[in-house]
Coordinates of C-alpha atoms in Angstrom, one line a residue:
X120 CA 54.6 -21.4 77.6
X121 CA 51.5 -18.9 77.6
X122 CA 52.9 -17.6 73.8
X123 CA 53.2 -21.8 72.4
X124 CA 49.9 -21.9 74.0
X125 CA 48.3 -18.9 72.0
X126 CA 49.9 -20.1 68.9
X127 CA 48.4 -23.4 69.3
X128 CA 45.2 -22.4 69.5
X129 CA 45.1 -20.1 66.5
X130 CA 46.5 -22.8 64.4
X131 CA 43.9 -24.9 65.6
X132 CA 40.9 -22.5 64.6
X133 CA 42.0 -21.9 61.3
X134 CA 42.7 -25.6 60.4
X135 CA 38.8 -26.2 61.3
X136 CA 38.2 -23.8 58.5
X137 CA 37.3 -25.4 54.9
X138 CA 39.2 -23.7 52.0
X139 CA 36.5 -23.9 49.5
X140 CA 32.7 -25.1 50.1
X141 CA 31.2 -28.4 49.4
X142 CA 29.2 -26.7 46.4
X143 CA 29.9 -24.5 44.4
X144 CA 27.7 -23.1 41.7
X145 CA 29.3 -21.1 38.4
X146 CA 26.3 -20.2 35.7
X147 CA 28.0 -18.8 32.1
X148 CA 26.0 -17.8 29.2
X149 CA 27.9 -19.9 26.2
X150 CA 28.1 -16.8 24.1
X151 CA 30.5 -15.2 26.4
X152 CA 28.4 -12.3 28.0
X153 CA 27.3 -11.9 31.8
X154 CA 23.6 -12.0 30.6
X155 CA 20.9 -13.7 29.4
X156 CA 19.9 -11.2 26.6
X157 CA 17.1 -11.2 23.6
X158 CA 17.9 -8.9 20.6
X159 CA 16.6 -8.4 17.3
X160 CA 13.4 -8.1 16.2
X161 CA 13.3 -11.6 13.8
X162 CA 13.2 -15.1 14.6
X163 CA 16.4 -17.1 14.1
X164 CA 19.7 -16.7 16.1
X165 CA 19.2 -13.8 18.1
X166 CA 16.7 -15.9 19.9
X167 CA 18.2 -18.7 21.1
X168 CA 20.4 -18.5 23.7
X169 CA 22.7 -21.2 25.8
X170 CA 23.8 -21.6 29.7
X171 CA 26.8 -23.7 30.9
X172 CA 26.2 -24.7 34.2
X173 CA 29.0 -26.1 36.4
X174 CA 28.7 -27.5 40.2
X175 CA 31.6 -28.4 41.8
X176 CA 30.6 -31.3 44.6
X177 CA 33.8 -32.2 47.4
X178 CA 31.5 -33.6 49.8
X179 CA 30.4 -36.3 48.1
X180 CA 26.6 -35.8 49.1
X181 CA 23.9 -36.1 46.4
X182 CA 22.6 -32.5 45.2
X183 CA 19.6 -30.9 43.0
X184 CA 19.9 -27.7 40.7
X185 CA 16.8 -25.3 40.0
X186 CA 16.1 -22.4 38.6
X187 CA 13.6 -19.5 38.8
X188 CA 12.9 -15.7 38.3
X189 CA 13.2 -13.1 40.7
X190 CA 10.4 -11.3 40.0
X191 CA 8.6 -9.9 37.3
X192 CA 10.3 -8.9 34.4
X193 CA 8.7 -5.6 33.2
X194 CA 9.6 -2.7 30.5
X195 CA 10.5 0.8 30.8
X196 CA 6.5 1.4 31.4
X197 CA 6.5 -0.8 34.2
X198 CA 4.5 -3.8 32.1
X199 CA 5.2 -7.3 32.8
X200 CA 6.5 -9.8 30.3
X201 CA 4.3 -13.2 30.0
X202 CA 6.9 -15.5 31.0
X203 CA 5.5 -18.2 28.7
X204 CA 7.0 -16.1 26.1
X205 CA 10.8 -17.1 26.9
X206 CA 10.9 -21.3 26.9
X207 CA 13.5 -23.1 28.4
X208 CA 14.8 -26.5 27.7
X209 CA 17.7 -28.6 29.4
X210 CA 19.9 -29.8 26.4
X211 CA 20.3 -34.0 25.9
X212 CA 23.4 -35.3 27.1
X213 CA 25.0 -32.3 27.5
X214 CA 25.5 -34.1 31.4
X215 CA 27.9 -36.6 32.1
X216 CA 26.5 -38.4 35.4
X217 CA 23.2 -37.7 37.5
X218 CA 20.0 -37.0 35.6
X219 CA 18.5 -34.3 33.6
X220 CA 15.3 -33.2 33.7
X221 CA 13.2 -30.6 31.6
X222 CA 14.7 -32.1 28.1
X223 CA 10.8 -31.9 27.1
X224 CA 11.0 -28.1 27.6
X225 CA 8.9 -25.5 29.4
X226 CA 8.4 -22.1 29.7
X227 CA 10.1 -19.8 32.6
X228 CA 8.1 -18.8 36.1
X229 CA 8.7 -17.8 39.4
X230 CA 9.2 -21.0 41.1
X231 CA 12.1 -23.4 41.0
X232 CA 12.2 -25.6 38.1
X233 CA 14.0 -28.7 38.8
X234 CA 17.2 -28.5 36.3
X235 CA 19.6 -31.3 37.6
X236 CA 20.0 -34.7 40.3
X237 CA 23.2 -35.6 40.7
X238 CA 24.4 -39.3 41.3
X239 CA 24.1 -40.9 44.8
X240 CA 27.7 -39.9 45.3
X241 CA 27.5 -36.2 44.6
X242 CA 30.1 -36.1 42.0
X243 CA 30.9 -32.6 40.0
X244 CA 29.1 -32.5 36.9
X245 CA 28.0 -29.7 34.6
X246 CA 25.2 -29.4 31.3
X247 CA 23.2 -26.9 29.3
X248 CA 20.5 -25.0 29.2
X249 CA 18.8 -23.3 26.3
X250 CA 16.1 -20.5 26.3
X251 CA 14.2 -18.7 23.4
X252 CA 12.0 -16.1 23.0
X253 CA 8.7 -16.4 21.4
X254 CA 7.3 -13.0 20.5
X255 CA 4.1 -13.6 19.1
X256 CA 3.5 -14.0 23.1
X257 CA 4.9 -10.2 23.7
X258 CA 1.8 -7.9 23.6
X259 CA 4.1 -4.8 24.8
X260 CA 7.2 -3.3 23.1
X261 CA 10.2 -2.0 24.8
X262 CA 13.0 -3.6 27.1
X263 CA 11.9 -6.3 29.8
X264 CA 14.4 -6.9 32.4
X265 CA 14.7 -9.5 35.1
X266 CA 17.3 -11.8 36.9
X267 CA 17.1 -15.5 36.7
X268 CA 18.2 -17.4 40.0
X269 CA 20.1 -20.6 39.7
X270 CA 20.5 -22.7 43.0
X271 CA 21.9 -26.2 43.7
X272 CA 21.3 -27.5 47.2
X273 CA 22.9 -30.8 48.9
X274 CA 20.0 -33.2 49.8
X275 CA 21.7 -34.1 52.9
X276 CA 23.5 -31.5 54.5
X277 CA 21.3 -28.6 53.3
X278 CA 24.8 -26.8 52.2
X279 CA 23.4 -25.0 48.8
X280 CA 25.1 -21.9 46.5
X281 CA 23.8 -19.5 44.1
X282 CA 24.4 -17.7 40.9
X283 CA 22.2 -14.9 39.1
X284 CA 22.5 -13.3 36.1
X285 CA 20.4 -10.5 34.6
X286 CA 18.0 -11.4 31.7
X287 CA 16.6 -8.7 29.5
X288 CA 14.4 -8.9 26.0
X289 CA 14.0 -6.4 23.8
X290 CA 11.1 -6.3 21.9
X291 CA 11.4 -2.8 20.6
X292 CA 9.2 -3.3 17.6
X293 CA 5.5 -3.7 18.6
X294 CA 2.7 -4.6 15.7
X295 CA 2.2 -0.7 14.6
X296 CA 0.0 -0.6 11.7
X297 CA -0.9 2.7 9.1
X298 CA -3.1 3.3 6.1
X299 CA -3.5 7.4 5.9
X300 CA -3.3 9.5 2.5
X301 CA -0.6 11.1 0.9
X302 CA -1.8 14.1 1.6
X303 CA -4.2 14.3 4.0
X304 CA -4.4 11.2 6.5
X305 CA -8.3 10.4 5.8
X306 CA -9.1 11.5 2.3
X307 CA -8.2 11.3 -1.4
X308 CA -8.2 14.2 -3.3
X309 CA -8.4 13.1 -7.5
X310 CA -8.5 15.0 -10.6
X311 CA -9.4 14.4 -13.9
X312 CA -5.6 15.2 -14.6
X313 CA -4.2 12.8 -12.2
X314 CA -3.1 10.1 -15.3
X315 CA 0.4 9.3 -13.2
X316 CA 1.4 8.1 -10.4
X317 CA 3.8 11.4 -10.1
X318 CA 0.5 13.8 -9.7
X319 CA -1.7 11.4 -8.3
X320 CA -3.0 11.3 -4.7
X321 CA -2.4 8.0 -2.7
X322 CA -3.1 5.7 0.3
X323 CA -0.1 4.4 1.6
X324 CA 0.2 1.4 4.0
X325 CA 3.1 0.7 5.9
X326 CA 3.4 -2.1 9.1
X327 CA 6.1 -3.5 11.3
X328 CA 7.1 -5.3 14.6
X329 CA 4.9 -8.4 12.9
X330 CA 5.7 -11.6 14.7
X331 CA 4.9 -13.7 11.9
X332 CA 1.1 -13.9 11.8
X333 CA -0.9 -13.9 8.7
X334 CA -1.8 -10.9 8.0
X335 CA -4.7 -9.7 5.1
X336 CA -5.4 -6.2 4.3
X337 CA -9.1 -5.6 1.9
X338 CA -10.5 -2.7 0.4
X339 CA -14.0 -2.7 1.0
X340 CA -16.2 -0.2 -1.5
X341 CA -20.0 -0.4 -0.7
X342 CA -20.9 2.0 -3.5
X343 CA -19.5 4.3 -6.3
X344 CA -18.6 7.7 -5.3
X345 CA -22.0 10.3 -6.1
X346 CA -22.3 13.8 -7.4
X347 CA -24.4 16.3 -5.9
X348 CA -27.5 14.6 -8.0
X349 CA -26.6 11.2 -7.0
X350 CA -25.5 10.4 -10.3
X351 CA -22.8 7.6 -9.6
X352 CA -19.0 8.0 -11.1
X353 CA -19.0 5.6 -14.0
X354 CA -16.9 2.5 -14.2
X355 CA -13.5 2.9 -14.9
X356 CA -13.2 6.4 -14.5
X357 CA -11.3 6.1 -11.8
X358 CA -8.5 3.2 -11.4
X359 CA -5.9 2.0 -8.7
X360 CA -2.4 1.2 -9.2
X361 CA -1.1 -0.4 -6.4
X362 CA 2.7 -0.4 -6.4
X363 CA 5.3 -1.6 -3.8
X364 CA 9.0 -3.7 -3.4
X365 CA 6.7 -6.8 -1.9
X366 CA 5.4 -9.8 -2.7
X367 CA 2.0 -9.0 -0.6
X368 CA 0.5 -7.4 -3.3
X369 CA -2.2 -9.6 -4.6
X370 CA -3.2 -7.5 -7.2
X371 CA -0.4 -5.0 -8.2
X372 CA -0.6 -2.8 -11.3
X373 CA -3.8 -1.2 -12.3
X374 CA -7.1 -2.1 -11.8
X375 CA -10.4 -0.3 -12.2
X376 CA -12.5 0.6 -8.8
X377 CA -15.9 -1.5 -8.2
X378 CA -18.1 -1.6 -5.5
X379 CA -17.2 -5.0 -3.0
X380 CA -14.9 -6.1 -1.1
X381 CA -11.5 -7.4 -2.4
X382 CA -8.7 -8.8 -0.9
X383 CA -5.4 -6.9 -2.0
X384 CA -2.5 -7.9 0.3
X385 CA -1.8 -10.5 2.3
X386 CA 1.6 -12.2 3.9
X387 CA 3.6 -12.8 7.3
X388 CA 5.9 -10.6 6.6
X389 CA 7.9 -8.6 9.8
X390 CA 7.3 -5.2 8.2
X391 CA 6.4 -3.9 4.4
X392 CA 4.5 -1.2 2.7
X393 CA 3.3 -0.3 -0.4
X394 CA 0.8 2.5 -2.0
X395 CA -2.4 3.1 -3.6
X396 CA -2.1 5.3 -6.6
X397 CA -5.7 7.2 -7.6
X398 CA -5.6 7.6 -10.9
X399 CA -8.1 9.6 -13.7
X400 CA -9.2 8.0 -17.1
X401 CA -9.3 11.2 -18.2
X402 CA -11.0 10.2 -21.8
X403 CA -13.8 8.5 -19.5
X404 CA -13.5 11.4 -17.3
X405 CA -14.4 13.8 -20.2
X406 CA -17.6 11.4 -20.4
X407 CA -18.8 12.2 -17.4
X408 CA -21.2 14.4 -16.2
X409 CA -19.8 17.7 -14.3
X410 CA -19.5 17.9 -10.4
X411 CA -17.7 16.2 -7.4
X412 CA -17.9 13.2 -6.9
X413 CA -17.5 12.0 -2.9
X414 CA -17.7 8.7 -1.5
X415 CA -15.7 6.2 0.9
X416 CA -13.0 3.5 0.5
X417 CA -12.8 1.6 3.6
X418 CA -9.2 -0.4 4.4
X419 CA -9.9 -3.7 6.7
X420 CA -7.2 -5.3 8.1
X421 CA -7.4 -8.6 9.4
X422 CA -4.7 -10.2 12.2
X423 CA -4.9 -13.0 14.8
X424 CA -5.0 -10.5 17.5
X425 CA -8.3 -8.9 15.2
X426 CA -9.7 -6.7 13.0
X427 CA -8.9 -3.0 12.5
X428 CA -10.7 -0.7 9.9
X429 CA -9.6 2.6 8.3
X430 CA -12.0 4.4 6.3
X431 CA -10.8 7.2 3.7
X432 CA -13.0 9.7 2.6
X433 CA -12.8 9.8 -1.7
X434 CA -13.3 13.0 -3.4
X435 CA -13.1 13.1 -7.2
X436 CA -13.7 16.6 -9.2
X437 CA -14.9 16.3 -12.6
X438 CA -14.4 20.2 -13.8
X439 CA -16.9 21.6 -17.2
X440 CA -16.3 20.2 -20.4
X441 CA -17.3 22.0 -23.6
X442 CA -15.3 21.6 -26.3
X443 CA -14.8 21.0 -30.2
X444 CA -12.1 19.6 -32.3
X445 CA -11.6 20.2 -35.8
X446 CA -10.2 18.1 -38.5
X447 CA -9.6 20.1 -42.0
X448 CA -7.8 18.3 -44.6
X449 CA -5.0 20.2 -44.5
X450 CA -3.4 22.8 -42.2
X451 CA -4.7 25.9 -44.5
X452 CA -8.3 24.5 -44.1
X453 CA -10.5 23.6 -46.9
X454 CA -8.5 24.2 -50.6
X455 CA -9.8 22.9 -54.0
X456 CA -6.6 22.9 -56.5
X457 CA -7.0 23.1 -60.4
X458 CA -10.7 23.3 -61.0
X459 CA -11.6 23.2 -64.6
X460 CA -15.0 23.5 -66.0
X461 CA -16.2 20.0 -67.4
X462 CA -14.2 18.1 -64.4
X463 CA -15.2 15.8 -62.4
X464 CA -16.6 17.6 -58.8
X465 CA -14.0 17.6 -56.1
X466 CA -15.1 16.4 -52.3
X467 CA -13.4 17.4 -49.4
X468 CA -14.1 16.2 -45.5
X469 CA -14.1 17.7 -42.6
X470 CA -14.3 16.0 -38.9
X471 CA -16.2 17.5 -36.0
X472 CA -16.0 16.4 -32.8
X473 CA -18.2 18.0 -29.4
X474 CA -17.2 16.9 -26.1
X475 CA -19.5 18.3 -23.5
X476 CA -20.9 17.0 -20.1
X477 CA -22.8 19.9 -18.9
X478 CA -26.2 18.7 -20.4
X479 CA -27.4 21.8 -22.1
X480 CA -28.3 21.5 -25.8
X481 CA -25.7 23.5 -28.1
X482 CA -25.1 23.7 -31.7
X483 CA -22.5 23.9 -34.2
X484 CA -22.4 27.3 -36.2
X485 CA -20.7 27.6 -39.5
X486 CA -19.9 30.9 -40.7
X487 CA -18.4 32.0 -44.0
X488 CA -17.5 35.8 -44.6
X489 CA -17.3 36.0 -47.8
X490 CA -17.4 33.4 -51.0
X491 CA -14.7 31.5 -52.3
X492 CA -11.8 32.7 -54.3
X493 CA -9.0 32.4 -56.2
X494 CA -5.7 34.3 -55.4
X495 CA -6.9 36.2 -58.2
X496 CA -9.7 37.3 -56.2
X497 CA -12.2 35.9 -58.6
X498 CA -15.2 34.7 -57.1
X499 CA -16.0 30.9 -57.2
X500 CA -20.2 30.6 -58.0
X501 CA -21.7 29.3 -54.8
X502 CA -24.7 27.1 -56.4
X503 CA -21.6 25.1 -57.4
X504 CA -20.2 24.8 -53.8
X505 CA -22.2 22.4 -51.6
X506 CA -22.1 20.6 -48.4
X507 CA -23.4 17.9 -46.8
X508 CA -23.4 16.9 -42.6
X509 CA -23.2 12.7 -42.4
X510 CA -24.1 11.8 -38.5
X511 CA -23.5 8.5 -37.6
X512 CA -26.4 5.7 -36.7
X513 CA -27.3 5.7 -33.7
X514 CA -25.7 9.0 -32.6
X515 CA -28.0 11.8 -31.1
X516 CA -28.4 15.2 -32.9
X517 CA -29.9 16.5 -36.5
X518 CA -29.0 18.4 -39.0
X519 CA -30.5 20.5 -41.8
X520 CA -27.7 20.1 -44.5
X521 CA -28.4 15.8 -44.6
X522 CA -28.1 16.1 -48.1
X523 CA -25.9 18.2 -50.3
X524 CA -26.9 22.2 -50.6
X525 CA -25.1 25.3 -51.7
X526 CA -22.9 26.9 -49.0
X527 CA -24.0 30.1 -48.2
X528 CA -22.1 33.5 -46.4
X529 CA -23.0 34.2 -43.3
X530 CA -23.5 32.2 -40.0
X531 CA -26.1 29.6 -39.7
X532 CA -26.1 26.2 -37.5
X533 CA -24.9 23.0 -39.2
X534 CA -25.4 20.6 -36.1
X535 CA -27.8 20.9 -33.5
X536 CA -27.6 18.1 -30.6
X537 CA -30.1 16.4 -28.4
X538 CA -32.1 18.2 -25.5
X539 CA -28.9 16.8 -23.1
X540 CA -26.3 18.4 -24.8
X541 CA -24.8 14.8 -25.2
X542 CA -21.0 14.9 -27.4
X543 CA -21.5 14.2 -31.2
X544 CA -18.8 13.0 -33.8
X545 CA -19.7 14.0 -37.3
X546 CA -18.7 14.6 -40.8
X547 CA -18.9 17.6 -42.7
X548 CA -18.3 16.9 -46.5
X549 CA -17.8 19.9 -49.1
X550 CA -18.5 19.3 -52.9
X551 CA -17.1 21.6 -55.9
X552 CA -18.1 21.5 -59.4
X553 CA -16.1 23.1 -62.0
X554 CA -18.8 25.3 -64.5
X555 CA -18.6 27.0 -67.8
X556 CA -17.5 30.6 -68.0
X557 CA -16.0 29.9 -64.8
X558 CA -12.1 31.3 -64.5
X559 CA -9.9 28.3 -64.0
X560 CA -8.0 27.8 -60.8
X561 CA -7.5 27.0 -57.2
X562 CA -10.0 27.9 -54.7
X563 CA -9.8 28.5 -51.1
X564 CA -12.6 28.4 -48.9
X565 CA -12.4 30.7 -45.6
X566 CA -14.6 29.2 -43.2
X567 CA -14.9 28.6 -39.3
X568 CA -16.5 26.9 -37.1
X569 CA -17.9 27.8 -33.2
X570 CA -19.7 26.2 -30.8
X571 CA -22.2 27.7 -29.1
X572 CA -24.6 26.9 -26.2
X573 CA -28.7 27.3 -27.1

């Protein structure tokens, strides 16, 4: 009797025990994981995310479902995520009894958000939730992690149940921004042999981690680069090539350096980069005077979070010019073939041109050894041998031989230029005229030029 007893009992404590609770809560992220996680660095897919949520109701007492964060959700560095950056939104008729609220959508926070009412008579139901991420709202990079606390509770009984999951976003691409030279992070370096892009120094600009803003990048020039006398660098001596796989560019190709300010990239891109090529007219280079030439290029960026400016240092070295080009008629210099006595005189023309920019006067010397031949070593007469020096209008320099007079041996100045030493391109025209009791042939004459500083 004491053993039927015992056995009694027990049966009747356990079958005052439920076999499942009156609520029951199961939370399931629709892609399949066990967490609520943000990847990528773009907008799109990666950052949209969906949550199944299923209550189970055998008590048949009407219930609520919220949600909330546990906490701050911070990176590796301990910063804290602005919750308004991940939105949340309770998806239309994803329900099949009770009501749904937040369909309007709102952003997370740390207090319960009212997700679900059941009906009055508490009947199992289940919906969806969505979340995004809006990074433009993410002023930190890294890994935020969190856990987001769903909760349904019976308005009656107070019986309730709970599910968590963890939530992380990765923002692992924060705005990062350079402009630095090729070669040296603040400066330029550009010589009057830097024609290509393959020698030439360059600013190149690179971003990433964007979140879609506008962003507009200007190069700002308040005045040409100066010499050690202030002399400015003339225009178009030095020109820009931008060059890059973008569509930012709003100016790509070449383009000639002025003073201003000018807008030369400018989209919403995630990340890009392109360069700056410096790049040396080197015929306008030859124009200018001697010296370095320094000034400052200053890079302005312009962003919704503000304005950030980079200023590189320009440096452009215009070495000594003095030089002189020589165009005979020929590659043996100036010949005169099958003069006869009686024939018409025979004209040949020489070109001259000085290129100099160190502004000191200089001259052209001619100098002939000996006078003209024949390859029988006869001598040509020289009062029948003449030249003549045609400088253009308006071009600086004289002259002595303007009008045609007998070649003489020796050396003597045929050119002298201006005080400043400024380049010259002239003409120097030799005439022979055949005479009687002259020997009949061809005649070379051996002459050479130099150019020599006064």
């Amino acid at each position: 009797m004491k053993n039927k007893l015992i056995t009694l009992v027990l049966f009747t404590l356990l079958g005052s025990t439920p076999c499942f609770a009156a609520l029951s809560l199961s939370v399931n992220p629709i892609d399949g994981s066990n967490s609520l996680r943000f990847q990528g660095t773009y907008a799109g897919e990666e950052n949209k995310k969906e949550i199944h949520i299923r209550v189970t109701s055998t008590a048949g007492e009407r219930y609520q479902i919220f949600q909330r964060v546990l906490g701050p959700v911070i990176n590796e560095e301990g910063q804290a995520l602005n919750l308004q950056a991940i939105e949340t939104q309770a998806l239309p008729n994803s329900n099949t009894a009770g009501t749904l609220y937040l369909q309007n959508g709102d952003h997370l926070g740390m207090g319960d958000q009212l997700l679900y009412s059941s009906s009055p008579s508490g009947q199992s139901d289940s919906f969806v939730v969505g979340y995004s991420l809006n990074r433009s709202l993410i002023s930190s990079g890294g890994t935020f992690t969190g856990r987001l606390v769903f909760t349904v509770r019976s308005l009656t009984s107070g019986s309730s149940d709970q599910a968590i999951i963890d939530l992380f976003a990765e923002n692992p691409t924060a705005f990062k921004l350079t402009v630095q030279g090729k070669y040296s992070p603040n400066q330029v370096h550009i010589r009057s042999s830097d024609t290509s892009d393959q020698t030439a120094d360059a600013v190149n600009v690179s971003f990433s981690g964007n979140s879609g803003q506008q962003i507009r990048i200007y190069q700002q020039l308040d005045g040409m680069p100066q010499n050690e006398t202030e002399e400015d660098l003339g225009a178009g001596v030095l020109q820009l090539d931008a060059e890059g796989q973008t569509n930012g560019l709003r100016s790509p190709g070449l383009s000639t350096l002025m003073p201003g300010r000018t807008l030369i990239y400018s989209s919403s891109k995630s990340d890009d980069n392109f360069t700056i090529y410096f790049l040396a007219d080197a015929a306008k280079a030859q124009q200018q005077d001697a010296g370095t030439y320094r000034g400052r290029i200053t890079y302005v960026v312009e962003t919704g979070a503000g304005q950030q400016e980079f200023p590189i240092n320009v440096q452009f070295d215009v070495p000594p010019v003095f030089t002189m080009n020589v165009t005979t008629p020929t590659a043996g210099g100036v010949s005169f073939s099958r003069v006869l006595a009686g024939a018409p005189p025979q004209d040949q023309e020489v070109e001259i041109t000085v290129t100099s920019n160190l502004h000191k006067p200089y001259q052209v010397v001619q100098e002939m050894e000996t006078n003209m031949t024949n390859p029988q070593g006869k001598e040509f007469d020289n009062r029948y041998f003449n030249i003549q020096v045609e400088i253009p209008d308006g071009q600086k320099g004289h002259s002595d031989f303007m009008e045609f007079s007998p070649v003489k041996t020796g050396e003597y100045p045929i050119f002298s230029s201006d005080a400043s030493g400024s380049g010259a391109s002239f003409k120097v025209l030799y005439r022979l005229q055949g005479y009687s009791q002259m020997t009949p042939g061809s005649f070379l004459a051996p002459i050479r030029f130099s150019l020599d500083q006064k």
